[in-house]
Amino acid sequence: MRSSASQGRLPGVPATLEEARQRAEHLRRAIEYHNYRYYVLDDPELSDAAYDALINELRALEDAFPELRTPDSPTQRVGAPPLDRFEKVHHEVPMLSLGNAFHADEVRRWYRRVCRLANREALDLVVEPKIDGLAVTLLYEGGRLVRGATRGDGLTGEDVTPNVRTVKQIPLVIPVPAPEQRRVEWMPPFPAVTEPPPRLEVRGEVYMRKSDFEALNRRQAERGERTFANPRNAAAGSLRQLDSRITARRPLSFFAYGVGIVEGVNVTTHWELLGYLGALGFPINPDARLCTSLDEALVYAEAWLKRRHELDYEADGVVFKVNDLGMYEQLGATGREPRWAIAYKAPPSEAVTVLEDIVVNVGRTGQVVPTAVLRPVEVGGVVVSHATLHNADYIQERDLRIGDHVIVRRAGDVIPQVVRPLLELRTGAERPWQMPNRCPSCGEPLVQPEGEVAYYCTNVACPAQLIRRVEHFASRNAMDIEGFGSKLAARFVKLGLLKDPADLYFLTKEQILGVEGFAEKSAENLLRAIEESKGRGLARLLTALGIRYVGSTVAELLARHYASLDEIMGASLEELEAIEGIGPRTAASFVEWFSRPQNRQMVEKLRRAGVRFERVGPADEEDHTPLAGLTFVLTGTLPTMTREEAKALIQEHGGRVVSSVSRKTDYVVAGERAGSKLRRAQELGIPVISEDDLRHMVITRGR
Ligand code: IVH
């Protein structure tokens, strides 16, 4: 987020009040415009330092002439002194809610009824994401934000004006200056607006991006403050603060989707209205679509619902709205729900089920992970019967007990989570759970290293670990032994045929034929697959060894610096740490792994088997331009590099960096708080990659 640090040049303070007023006005317009470029378009024109200089000059002016300090000055976005309570606001135009449909058939019924009432064969519809935040209404008079309020019960809400003024995506003055530069391709068409409407109430959703929510929760936890259950609660809790200075520190976003009071605005359709709001300077959801038939709208909605988890905000469905505003009055409302709109909800991604047991699984590093065994339940369209519980602390913190009714949540394609138990359904028969003292596989005592939440089985001969290690060794990213998955790994280990992954290379046909499910042909196929895997080369081999923190990205990095496994084994801790992209933790884990005699023995066994220890393909020196011919766009904050560094990395390797996304863009590198460029990339179907992927590309393409 942009900070308004106290740096930057302070020009001479004007001598007269009138001069100061003019200068302040000029600065405010400029700041609001640059604010819009930064927060709404995600396409800043100014450096942070230049932006700070403008803010600082305005602050200095307002300090010298306090009568110029208006509540809608951008200097006031940091919040105002706390209130005792929120005043009530009566909504002249009620804030309605929406009827729900959970199946396409219900949407069809709604559409038929609306067509009948409107006396029309067919109607255009606008489909919009239904954002999970909280509804607010923003009153602008003469183009100035004079009041912001929550929905409340729809008729009376709370006055949260100082709070909404801190939300950077909400303009304090409309239209945001420099309209000719404001047209964005994805906005519904609407001519640039130069004059503010006399009175306008803009309605929309204040929400928190998922990435901002996670960062906020991390910050809160670090400071020992309360964390939030989900982005919606975080947004609501942040906006309903009596102290708006707290709100100002919370990363809130906004999408406009409608209006209340309207004076002096000439639009006849909802689609035009969205364009108009966009032209005034409000963020409009880029996934809103105008559809000319119900079928088109349903197809779009289904497709959007499928990919909604990829977006950086939570949405629990879409809203179908009749496009023709002229029909709204005629269609009317049933209770609090207008007939001209309906929400179409995705299948719930939370469900309640019974936690039948907690079992522990041993991973390849010996880490013992508790797993929930659940009474099978459908969550967001798939049946879930297991969920990871991460570690003992996770279970303790939530007080999960065997027999509890629990809430299970699935977000997107991520693994299901057990959120919390339903205490009100406890009968007293539930049993608390404790981490076992001994490994469930080999019976050796478990240890918890200092400073870690995880428990480990440290027995190198533990069969459960061995199965996982063999499975990993043979997996696609590692030695890629075709057809050799987790089931076979378990069978071979249990029969005592493998004491470490290297034993794979000494299996005989007779031994394989003795394993359940193998015949002449399949045994030969496996032997061939094992033989083929010997030549995968250094990077795959390093990945296959299963060293902690050494995944394929780190392995590729190392394979660029060293020509063979022997060179790497001879490297010191300092030497490894000096490699860009290798941290101290990884380097230490590496050195520790090779210092263990049984690991050294395994390496020697691999050598004897004829496994290739050297790099495959040309050495990296031969190709400095792995990204030649590729065009990149950078957006958001990358985890470890500044934009300048990322740009330099790309250019160094022959790529080009441009500032806006078009069909000619090859990749968009997105970090935290990526905004409209990311959306644009998704719209155009351009691959979006992370900083890690970029590094990976530089390495793998360079070989
Ligand atoms: S239209 C009468 N559009 O959903 C129309 N609402 O269940 C009322 N919401 O209170 C609002 N995204 O908080 C509309 N694109 C969208 C929306 C949306 C989220 C929320 C809003 C409203 C609630 C109604």
XYZ file of C-alpha atoms in Angstrom, residues 113 206 250 256 304 351 383 428 491 526 562 584 634 671 685 694:
16
model
C -42.423 -14.414 -14.426
C -17.096 -2.675 0.639
C -7.363 -1.769 7.095
C -20.100 0.029 -7.183
C -17.915 -17.595 -13.953
C -21.081 -28.127 5.414
C -17.745 -35.518 -1.281
C -20.709 -34.844 26.479
C 3.630 -53.052 -1.341
C 8.467 -51.660 -14.592
C 27.017 -27.097 -10.094
C 20.181 -20.231 5.121
C 4.274 -6.878 -13.710
C 2.031 -10.483 -6.607
C -6.736 -15.826 -20.960
C 9.378 -16.401 -13.188
